[in-house]
Amino acid sequence: MVDPKKGCPPRCGYGLLGLCCSSCLSGPCRRSPFDDKSGGRFCGEDSDWIVAHNVMERVSRESLQAMAALRDALERASGLGNRMEASRLTEMKRLLSPFYRGESALLEMLYPERAFPFLHALKFPPGSWSVALLDAAAARPETHDIEAQLESALRLSAMTLAAEALLGELAGMAPEETGLPLPETPAPLLLLVSDEDGLPNDGRDAAHKEIEAACRETVWICKLRHMAQLPALGRKIYDQWGIPASMSGSLAVVASSSMIHGLGALALGFSLAAVPAYPIHGSPRVENYLTHHLQQTFGHAYLPVQPEEDFVEQILGGLKR
Amino acid sequence: MCLSCVLACQMKALGLLDPRDLASGQKPPRRISMTLIEGTPRTSICRHCVQAPCAEACISGSMVRDEEASAVRHNPETCVGCGTCQLVCPFNAITRNDQEDCMAKCNLCPEDDMPPCVIACGTGALALGRSDHDAQGKKRKFAEELRGERNHG
């Protein structure tokens, strides 16, 4: 799919919809977005399963990368001369244990239920991060519960954000530090997240500037350098306003090549506008769960950004919901 | 067989550039499709035949051979949807457009500089040319080889 106006490199239309499946060696298969509910060529799976499966594949891969980063940081912190309490290090290491199914005091501290009710409604925390990933991987080939797969993806994404916050702590930042001021009274926040570890990105920066210029007079804007600041922001919102983020009507604009960061914002109760948009449009069921279902049940939702419509208007519309 | 041409054609039929703008329930007519026959991808698309059986069979005059463009054009406004063209087409290239109750086939997108299916093809397997394009190319190549052999001989 080539858009001559935008001059972008050719992209796979099926991939943009999430309908390109490489889950087995008999593929890769492409499902037409216009087909009925009939099965695929070899496995018989429908569009809903393919899209949800692709989301889980991406989330699992990104989780593993983040786990490796946390493990490496913990190994360094466990060496001679470290100043962190042994008990805290042990708690962090327990997050990576593939056998630990007990409650995690660390996750409870990072994500208290009163501040993150949606996350706890997803049966969070489930034990260690590794257990959550392994359980999701073990269940995925057989399960046709699309919503359960999406809930697993959201849980894993939240755990990734927690791990990245812990990485900040290992690097010397205090866990409560956000450096972000909030209004005195509850008000919808517009969070602009750069999230590329300091890498310059002209498109992302230009989009942020355009949004900021258009929304400055109408909404409180918070600019985050990294998604790792989001858990602390969620706790601060509750501490200052007495309501969870999901009830504040806040919207996070996440310009990132990582899906797990945007889904993490969603798991924490922030509405989400992702740039680029996520490849879920090929499944009405997946899209409905992340949009209408979340909106009606919890008050926040994923905002599917239409490529050909005005981006800023869509953002402002998302804040008004 | 990436099927990008199929999706590009369907997007064009719906007037969309980006598949993420699709609304649920949309069903564009099929003007190009791909199948695997003994492991080889084959397209089901109008071949714009020089002696088009669909043009001869059409009872409403909606199928017309355009010699200048080397194409068989279908006019959906005059088409009555009888399906005779579909019966006589040897390439299974004509389908029914249920939305507009008429037939549908490839018209080579005369309003575009290049058909979207050709643009979408990432390998160059699809190319736009006259119906005798390949034959003319072969003739030129053979003539060059003959000249070469005579010069050396």
Coordinates of C-alpha atoms in Angstrom, one line a residue:
Chain A
M1 CA 0.0 0.0 0.0
V2 CA 1.6 3.2 -1.1
D3 CA 0.3 6.7 -0.5
P4 CA 2.1 9.0 -3.0
K5 CA 1.1 12.1 -1.1
K6 CA 2.9 11.0 2.0
G7 CA 5.9 9.5 0.3
C8 CA 6.2 6.7 2.8
P9 CA 7.7 3.4 2.0
P10 CA 5.3 0.7 0.8
R11 CA 3.4 -1.0 3.6
C12 CA 1.4 -4.2 3.7
G13 CA -2.3 -3.3 3.9
Y14 CA -3.0 -6.6 5.6
G15 CA -0.3 -6.0 8.1
L16 CA -1.8 -2.6 8.9
L17 CA -5.0 -4.3 9.7
G18 CA -3.3 -7.1 11.8
L19 CA -4.5 -9.7 9.3
C20 CA -1.2 -11.1 8.3
C21 CA -0.4 -14.2 10.3
S22 CA 3.0 -16.0 10.6
S23 CA 2.2 -18.2 13.5
C24 CA 3.0 -21.4 11.7
L25 CA 5.4 -22.5 9.0
S26 CA 2.5 -23.3 6.7
G27 CA 1.9 -19.5 6.3
P28 CA 2.3 -16.7 6.2
C29 CA -1.4 -16.2 5.5
R30 CA -3.4 -13.1 4.8
R31 CA -7.0 -12.8 5.7
S32 CA -9.1 -10.4 3.6
P33 CA -10.9 -7.8 5.7
F34 CA -14.0 -8.5 3.6
D35 CA -14.3 -12.2 4.3
D36 CA -17.0 -13.7 6.5
K37 CA -16.2 -15.7 9.6
S38 CA -14.8 -18.6 7.6
G39 CA -11.5 -20.0 8.7
G40 CA -8.0 -19.5 7.3
R41 CA -6.2 -21.7 4.9
F42 CA -4.5 -24.1 7.3
C43 CA -5.5 -23.6 10.9
G44 CA -9.1 -22.5 10.4
E45 CA -8.6 -19.5 12.7
D46 CA -10.7 -16.4 12.0
S47 CA -9.7 -12.7 11.8
D48 CA -10.4 -12.1 15.5
W49 CA -8.0 -14.7 16.5
I50 CA -5.3 -13.6 14.1
V51 CA -5.4 -10.0 15.2
A52 CA -5.4 -10.9 18.9
H53 CA -2.7 -13.4 18.3
N54 CA -0.5 -10.7 16.6
V55 CA -1.1 -8.3 19.5
M56 CA 0.0 -11.0 22.0
E57 CA 3.1 -11.9 19.9
R58 CA 4.3 -8.4 19.8
V59 CA 3.5 -7.8 23.5
S60 CA 5.3 -11.1 24.4
R61 CA 8.4 -10.2 22.4
E62 CA 8.6 -6.7 23.9
S63 CA 8.1 -8.1 27.4
L64 CA 11.0 -10.5 26.9
Q65 CA 13.2 -7.6 25.8
A66 CA 12.2 -5.6 28.9
M67 CA 12.7 -8.6 31.1
A68 CA 16.2 -9.0 29.8
A69 CA 17.0 -5.3 30.5
L70 CA 15.7 -5.6 34.1
R71 CA 17.7 -8.8 34.7
D72 CA 20.9 -7.2 33.5
A73 CA 20.3 -4.2 35.7
L74 CA 19.6 -6.4 38.7
E75 CA 22.8 -8.4 38.1
R76 CA 24.8 -5.1 38.0
A77 CA 23.0 -3.8 41.1
S78 CA 23.7 -7.1 43.0
G79 CA 27.4 -6.7 42.6
L80 CA 29.9 -5.3 45.1
G81 CA 29.3 -1.7 46.2
N82 CA 25.6 -1.6 45.6
R83 CA 23.6 0.5 48.0
M84 CA 20.2 -1.0 47.5
E85 CA 18.6 -2.9 50.3
A86 CA 18.9 -6.7 49.9
S87 CA 15.2 -7.2 50.5
R88 CA 14.3 -4.8 47.8
L89 CA 16.6 -6.5 45.4
T90 CA 15.2 -9.9 46.3
E91 CA 11.6 -8.6 45.6
M92 CA 12.7 -7.3 42.2
K93 CA 14.4 -10.6 41.4
R94 CA 11.2 -12.4 42.4
L95 CA 9.4 -10.6 39.6
L96 CA 11.6 -12.5 37.1
S97 CA 11.2 -15.9 38.8
P98 CA 9.3 -18.3 36.6
F99 CA 8.0 -20.2 39.6
Y100 CA 6.8 -17.5 42.0
R101 CA 2.9 -17.4 42.1
G102 CA 2.5 -15.5 45.3
E103 CA 1.6 -11.8 45.7
S104 CA 4.2 -9.3 44.9
A105 CA 4.6 -6.5 47.5
L106 CA 6.5 -4.6 44.9
L107 CA 3.7 -4.6 42.4
E108 CA 1.2 -3.8 45.1
M109 CA 3.2 -0.8 46.1
L110 CA 3.6 0.4 42.5
Y111 CA 0.0 -0.3 41.6
P112 CA -2.2 0.1 44.6
E113 CA -5.8 -1.0 43.9
R114 CA -7.4 2.2 44.8
A115 CA -5.3 4.1 42.3
F116 CA -5.5 1.5 39.5
P117 CA -8.9 -0.2 39.8
F118 CA -9.0 -1.3 36.1
L119 CA -5.7 -3.1 36.4
H120 CA -6.9 -5.0 39.5
A121 CA -10.1 -5.8 37.6
L122 CA -7.9 -7.7 35.2
K123 CA -6.9 -10.0 38.1
F124 CA -3.7 -8.2 38.6
P125 CA -1.1 -8.9 40.0
P126 CA -0.9 -12.5 39.1
G127 CA 2.4 -13.4 40.7
S128 CA 5.7 -12.8 38.9
W129 CA 6.1 -11.2 35.6
S130 CA 7.6 -14.4 34.2
V131 CA 4.7 -16.5 35.4
A132 CA 2.3 -14.1 33.7
L133 CA 4.2 -14.3 30.4
L134 CA 4.6 -18.1 30.5
D135 CA 0.9 -18.6 31.4
A136 CA -0.1 -16.4 28.5
A137 CA 2.2 -18.3 26.1
A138 CA 0.9 -21.6 27.3
A139 CA -2.7 -20.7 26.9
R140 CA -2.6 -18.9 23.6
P141 CA -2.5 -21.6 21.0
E142 CA -5.8 -23.2 22.3
T143 CA -7.7 -20.3 23.7
H144 CA -10.3 -18.6 21.5
D145 CA -11.2 -16.3 24.2
I146 CA -10.2 -13.1 22.5
E147 CA -10.9 -10.9 25.4
A148 CA -8.8 -13.1 27.7
Q149 CA -5.8 -12.7 25.3
L150 CA -6.3 -8.9 25.3
E151 CA -6.4 -8.9 29.1
S152 CA -3.2 -10.8 29.2
A153 CA -1.6 -8.3 26.9
L154 CA -2.8 -5.4 29.1
R155 CA -1.4 -7.2 32.3
L156 CA 1.9 -7.8 30.7
S157 CA 2.1 -4.2 29.4
A158 CA 1.5 -2.9 32.9
M159 CA 4.1 -5.1 34.3
T160 CA 6.6 -3.8 31.7
L161 CA 5.9 -0.3 32.8
A162 CA 6.5 -1.4 36.4
A163 CA 9.8 -2.9 35.5
E164 CA 10.8 0.2 33.6
A165 CA 10.0 2.3 36.7
L166 CA 12.1 -0.1 38.7
L167 CA 14.9 0.3 36.2
G168 CA 14.8 4.0 37.0
E169 CA 15.0 3.2 40.7
L170 CA 18.0 1.0 40.1
A171 CA 19.6 3.9 38.2
G172 CA 19.2 6.1 41.2
M173 CA 15.8 7.8 40.7
A174 CA 13.4 7.8 43.7
P175 CA 10.2 5.7 43.0
E176 CA 7.8 8.6 43.7
E177 CA 9.6 11.1 41.5
T178 CA 7.7 12.4 38.5
G179 CA 8.5 16.1 38.4
L180 CA 5.1 16.7 36.9
P181 CA 2.8 19.4 38.3
L182 CA -0.9 18.8 38.4
P183 CA -3.9 21.1 38.6
E184 CA -5.3 21.7 42.1
T185 CA -8.7 20.1 41.1
P186 CA -9.3 17.1 39.0
A187 CA -9.2 17.9 35.3
P188 CA -8.6 15.8 32.1
L189 CA -4.9 15.7 31.3
L190 CA -3.3 15.4 27.9
L191 CA -0.1 13.4 28.3
L192 CA 2.4 13.7 25.5
V193 CA 4.9 10.9 25.7
S194 CA 8.1 10.9 23.7
D195 CA 9.2 7.4 24.7
E196 CA 12.1 6.8 22.4
D197 CA 14.9 7.1 24.9
G198 CA 16.1 10.4 23.7
L199 CA 16.3 9.4 20.0
P200 CA 15.3 12.3 17.8
N201 CA 12.2 11.8 15.7
D202 CA 11.0 14.7 13.6
G203 CA 7.6 13.2 12.9
R204 CA 6.9 12.6 16.5
D205 CA 8.2 15.9 17.7
A206 CA 6.3 17.8 15.0
A207 CA 3.0 15.9 16.0
H208 CA 3.6 16.8 19.6
K209 CA 4.2 20.4 18.9
E210 CA 1.1 20.6 16.7
I211 CA -1.0 19.0 19.4
E212 CA 0.5 21.2 22.1
A213 CA -0.1 24.4 20.2
A214 CA -3.8 23.5 19.4
C215 CA -4.6 22.2 22.9
R216 CA -2.7 24.6 25.2
E217 CA -5.6 26.8 25.9
T218 CA -8.2 24.1 26.5
V219 CA -6.5 21.3 28.4
W220 CA -3.7 20.7 31.0
I221 CA -0.7 19.2 29.2
C222 CA 1.9 16.9 30.8
K223 CA 5.0 16.0 28.8
L224 CA 6.6 12.8 29.8
R225 CA 10.1 11.8 28.6
H226 CA 9.3 8.1 29.1
M227 CA 6.4 5.8 29.9
A228 CA 8.3 4.7 33.0
Q229 CA 6.9 7.9 34.6
L230 CA 3.3 6.8 34.2
P231 CA 2.9 4.6 37.2
A232 CA 4.1 7.4 39.5
L233 CA 1.8 9.8 37.7
G234 CA -1.1 7.5 38.3
R235 CA -0.4 7.3 42.0
K236 CA 0.1 11.1 42.2
I237 CA -3.3 11.6 40.5
Y238 CA -4.9 9.5 43.2
D239 CA -3.0 11.0 46.0
Q240 CA -3.8 14.6 44.9
W241 CA -7.3 14.2 43.6
G242 CA -8.6 11.2 45.3
I243 CA -9.7 9.6 42.1
P244 CA -8.0 7.0 39.8
A245 CA -6.7 8.1 36.4
S246 CA -9.5 6.2 34.7
M247 CA -12.0 8.6 36.2
S248 CA -10.0 11.7 35.3
G249 CA -10.8 11.6 31.6
S250 CA -7.1 11.8 30.8
L251 CA -5.6 10.9 27.4
A252 CA -2.1 9.7 26.7
V253 CA -0.7 10.4 23.2
V254 CA 2.0 7.8 22.9
A255 CA 4.3 8.3 19.9
S256 CA 6.3 5.1 20.1
S257 CA 7.3 2.1 18.0
S258 CA 6.5 -0.1 21.0
M259 CA 2.9 -1.4 21.4
I260 CA 3.5 -2.4 25.0
H261 CA 4.0 1.1 26.2
G262 CA 0.7 2.3 24.8
L263 CA -1.2 -0.7 26.1
G264 CA 0.5 -0.1 29.4
A265 CA -1.0 3.4 29.5
L266 CA -4.4 1.8 28.8
A267 CA -3.9 -0.8 31.5
L268 CA -3.2 2.0 34.0
G269 CA -6.5 3.7 33.2
F270 CA -5.4 6.4 30.7
S271 CA -7.2 6.7 27.4
L272 CA -4.8 6.1 24.6
A273 CA -4.1 7.6 21.2
A274 CA -1.2 5.8 19.6
V275 CA 1.1 7.1 16.9
P276 CA 1.3 5.1 14.7
A277 CA -2.1 3.5 15.3
Y278 CA -2.2 -0.2 16.3
P279 CA -2.9 -2.9 13.7
I280 CA -6.2 -4.0 15.2
H281 CA -8.7 -2.7 12.7
G282 CA -9.0 -6.1 11.0
S283 CA -11.0 -7.5 13.9
P284 CA -14.1 -5.7 15.0
R285 CA -14.2 -7.8 18.1
V286 CA -10.7 -6.7 19.2
E287 CA -11.3 -3.1 18.3
N288 CA -14.6 -3.1 20.1
Y289 CA -13.0 -4.5 23.3
L290 CA -10.3 -1.8 23.4
T291 CA -12.8 1.0 22.5
H292 CA -16.5 0.6 23.3
H293 CA -16.2 -2.1 26.0
L294 CA -13.5 -0.2 28.0
Q295 CA -15.3 3.1 27.5
Q296 CA -18.6 1.8 28.7
T297 CA -17.2 -0.4 31.5
F298 CA -14.4 1.7 32.9
G299 CA -14.5 5.1 31.4
H300 CA -11.3 5.1 29.4
A301 CA -10.5 3.6 26.0
Y302 CA -8.2 3.3 23.0
L303 CA -8.8 6.0 20.5
P304 CA -8.4 4.6 17.0
V305 CA -6.8 7.5 15.0
Q306 CA -8.1 7.7 11.5
P307 CA -5.2 8.4 9.2
E308 CA -7.0 10.7 6.8
E309 CA -8.7 12.8 9.4
D310 CA -7.4 15.7 11.4
F311 CA -5.3 14.3 14.2
V312 CA -5.7 17.2 16.6
E313 CA -9.5 17.2 16.2
Q314 CA -9.5 13.5 17.0
I315 CA -7.4 14.1 20.1
L316 CA -9.7 16.9 21.3
G317 CA -12.7 14.6 20.6
G318 CA -11.1 11.9 22.7
L319 CA -10.7 14.2 25.6
K320 CA -14.3 15.2 25.6
R321 CA -15.6 11.7 26.0
Chain B
M1 CA 1.6 -14.2 -3.5
C2 CA 1.2 -11.3 -1.2
L3 CA -2.4 -10.3 -2.3
S4 CA -1.5 -6.7 -2.1
C5 CA -2.9 -6.1 -5.5
V6 CA -6.3 -7.6 -4.4
L7 CA -6.5 -5.3 -1.4
A8 CA -5.4 -2.3 -3.4
C9 CA -8.1 -2.9 -5.9
Q10 CA -10.7 -3.3 -3.2
M11 CA -9.5 -0.1 -1.5
K12 CA -9.8 1.8 -4.8
A13 CA -13.4 0.5 -5.3
L14 CA -14.3 1.9 -1.9
G15 CA -12.5 5.2 -2.5
L16 CA -10.0 4.6 0.3
L17 CA -6.3 5.0 0.5
D18 CA -5.7 3.4 3.9
P19 CA -7.4 0.1 4.9
R20 CA -7.6 1.5 8.5
D21 CA -10.4 3.8 7.2
L22 CA -12.6 0.8 6.4
A23 CA -16.0 0.8 8.0
S24 CA -17.5 -2.5 9.1
G25 CA -19.8 -4.2 6.6
Q26 CA -18.2 -2.8 3.5
K27 CA -18.0 -5.3 0.7
P28 CA -16.4 -4.1 -2.5
P29 CA -16.8 -6.0 -5.8
R30 CA -14.0 -8.4 -6.8
R31 CA -12.1 -7.2 -9.9
I32 CA -8.9 -9.1 -9.3
S33 CA -8.3 -12.3 -7.3
M34 CA -5.4 -14.7 -6.9
T35 CA -5.3 -18.4 -6.6
L36 CA -2.6 -21.0 -6.4
I37 CA -2.8 -23.6 -9.2
E38 CA -0.2 -26.4 -8.8
G39 CA 1.9 -24.1 -6.7
T40 CA 1.9 -21.2 -9.2
P41 CA 0.0 -18.0 -8.4
R42 CA -2.6 -17.2 -11.0
T43 CA -4.6 -14.0 -11.3
S44 CA -8.3 -14.0 -12.2
I45 CA -8.4 -10.6 -13.9
C46 CA -9.8 -9.2 -17.1
R47 CA -7.4 -9.9 -20.0
H48 CA -8.9 -7.2 -22.1
C49 CA -9.2 -9.6 -25.0
V50 CA -8.8 -8.4 -28.6
Q51 CA -11.9 -10.4 -29.5
A52 CA -13.7 -10.1 -26.2
P53 CA -16.5 -12.7 -25.7
C54 CA -18.0 -10.6 -23.0
A55 CA -18.4 -7.6 -25.4
E56 CA -20.0 -9.9 -28.0
A57 CA -22.4 -11.4 -25.4
C58 CA -23.4 -8.2 -23.6
I59 CA -27.1 -7.5 -24.3
S60 CA -27.0 -3.9 -23.1
G61 CA -23.8 -2.7 -24.8
S62 CA -22.1 -2.1 -21.5
M63 CA -19.0 -4.0 -22.5
V64 CA -17.1 -2.2 -25.2
R65 CA -13.7 -2.8 -26.7
D66 CA -11.6 0.5 -26.6
E67 CA -9.0 -0.1 -29.3
E68 CA -7.0 3.0 -28.6
A69 CA -6.5 2.0 -25.0
S70 CA -6.4 -1.7 -25.8
A71 CA -8.9 -2.3 -23.1
V72 CA -12.4 -3.7 -22.7
R73 CA -14.4 -1.1 -20.7
H74 CA -17.4 -1.9 -18.6
N75 CA -20.0 0.8 -18.0
P76 CA -21.8 0.0 -14.7
E77 CA -24.5 2.7 -15.4
T78 CA -25.9 0.9 -18.4
C79 CA -25.2 -2.6 -17.2
V80 CA -28.4 -4.6 -16.3
G81 CA -26.6 -7.3 -14.4
C82 CA -27.8 -10.2 -16.5
G83 CA -24.5 -12.1 -15.9
T84 CA -24.1 -13.3 -19.5
C85 CA -20.6 -11.8 -19.7
Q86 CA -19.7 -13.8 -16.6
L87 CA -20.8 -17.0 -18.2
V88 CA -18.8 -16.5 -21.4
C89 CA -15.6 -15.1 -19.8
P90 CA -12.9 -17.8 -20.1
F91 CA -10.8 -16.2 -17.3
N92 CA -13.4 -16.0 -14.5
A93 CA -12.7 -12.2 -14.5
I94 CA -16.2 -10.9 -14.1
T95 CA -18.2 -10.9 -10.9
R96 CA -21.4 -9.5 -9.6
N97 CA -21.5 -6.2 -7.7
D98 CA -24.3 -6.8 -5.3
Q99 CA -24.2 -3.3 -3.9
E100 CA -25.0 -1.7 -7.2
D101 CA -26.8 -4.7 -8.8
C102 CA -24.6 -4.9 -11.9
M103 CA -21.5 -6.7 -13.0
A104 CA -17.9 -5.7 -12.2
K105 CA -14.5 -6.2 -13.8
C106 CA -11.2 -4.5 -14.2
N107 CA -11.3 -1.4 -16.3
L108 CA -7.6 -0.6 -16.1
C109 CA -8.5 2.5 -13.9
P110 CA -8.4 5.0 -16.7
E111 CA -8.7 7.9 -14.3
D112 CA -5.4 7.0 -12.7
D113 CA -1.9 7.4 -14.1
M114 CA -1.2 3.9 -12.9
P115 CA -3.7 1.3 -11.5
P116 CA -3.4 0.9 -7.7
C117 CA -2.8 -2.9 -8.1
V118 CA 0.3 -2.2 -10.2
I119 CA 1.5 0.4 -7.6
A120 CA 0.9 -2.1 -4.8
C121 CA 2.8 -4.9 -6.4
G122 CA 6.2 -5.0 -4.7
T123 CA 7.9 -7.4 -7.1
G124 CA 6.9 -6.0 -10.5
A125 CA 4.8 -9.0 -11.3
L126 CA 2.0 -6.7 -12.4
A127 CA 2.7 -4.3 -15.2
L128 CA 0.5 -2.0 -17.3
G129 CA 1.0 -2.4 -21.1
R130 CA -0.8 -2.9 -24.3
S131 CA -2.3 -6.4 -24.9
D132 CA 0.4 -7.0 -27.5
H133 CA 3.1 -5.5 -25.3
D134 CA 4.9 -8.7 -24.6
A135 CA 4.6 -10.0 -28.2
Q136 CA 6.1 -6.7 -29.5
G137 CA 9.0 -7.0 -27.0
K138 CA 9.7 -10.5 -28.1
K139 CA 9.7 -9.5 -31.8
R140 CA 12.2 -6.7 -31.1
K141 CA 14.5 -8.9 -29.2
F142 CA 14.4 -11.6 -31.9
A143 CA 15.1 -9.0 -34.6
E144 CA 18.1 -7.8 -32.6
E145 CA 19.4 -11.3 -32.2
L146 CA 19.0 -11.8 -36.0
R147 CA 20.9 -8.7 -36.7
G148 CA 23.6 -9.7 -34.3
E149 CA 24.0 -13.2 -35.9
R150 CA 24.2 -11.7 -39.4
N151 CA 26.9 -9.2 -38.3
H152 CA 28.9 -11.9 -36.8
G153 CA 28.3 -14.3 -39.7

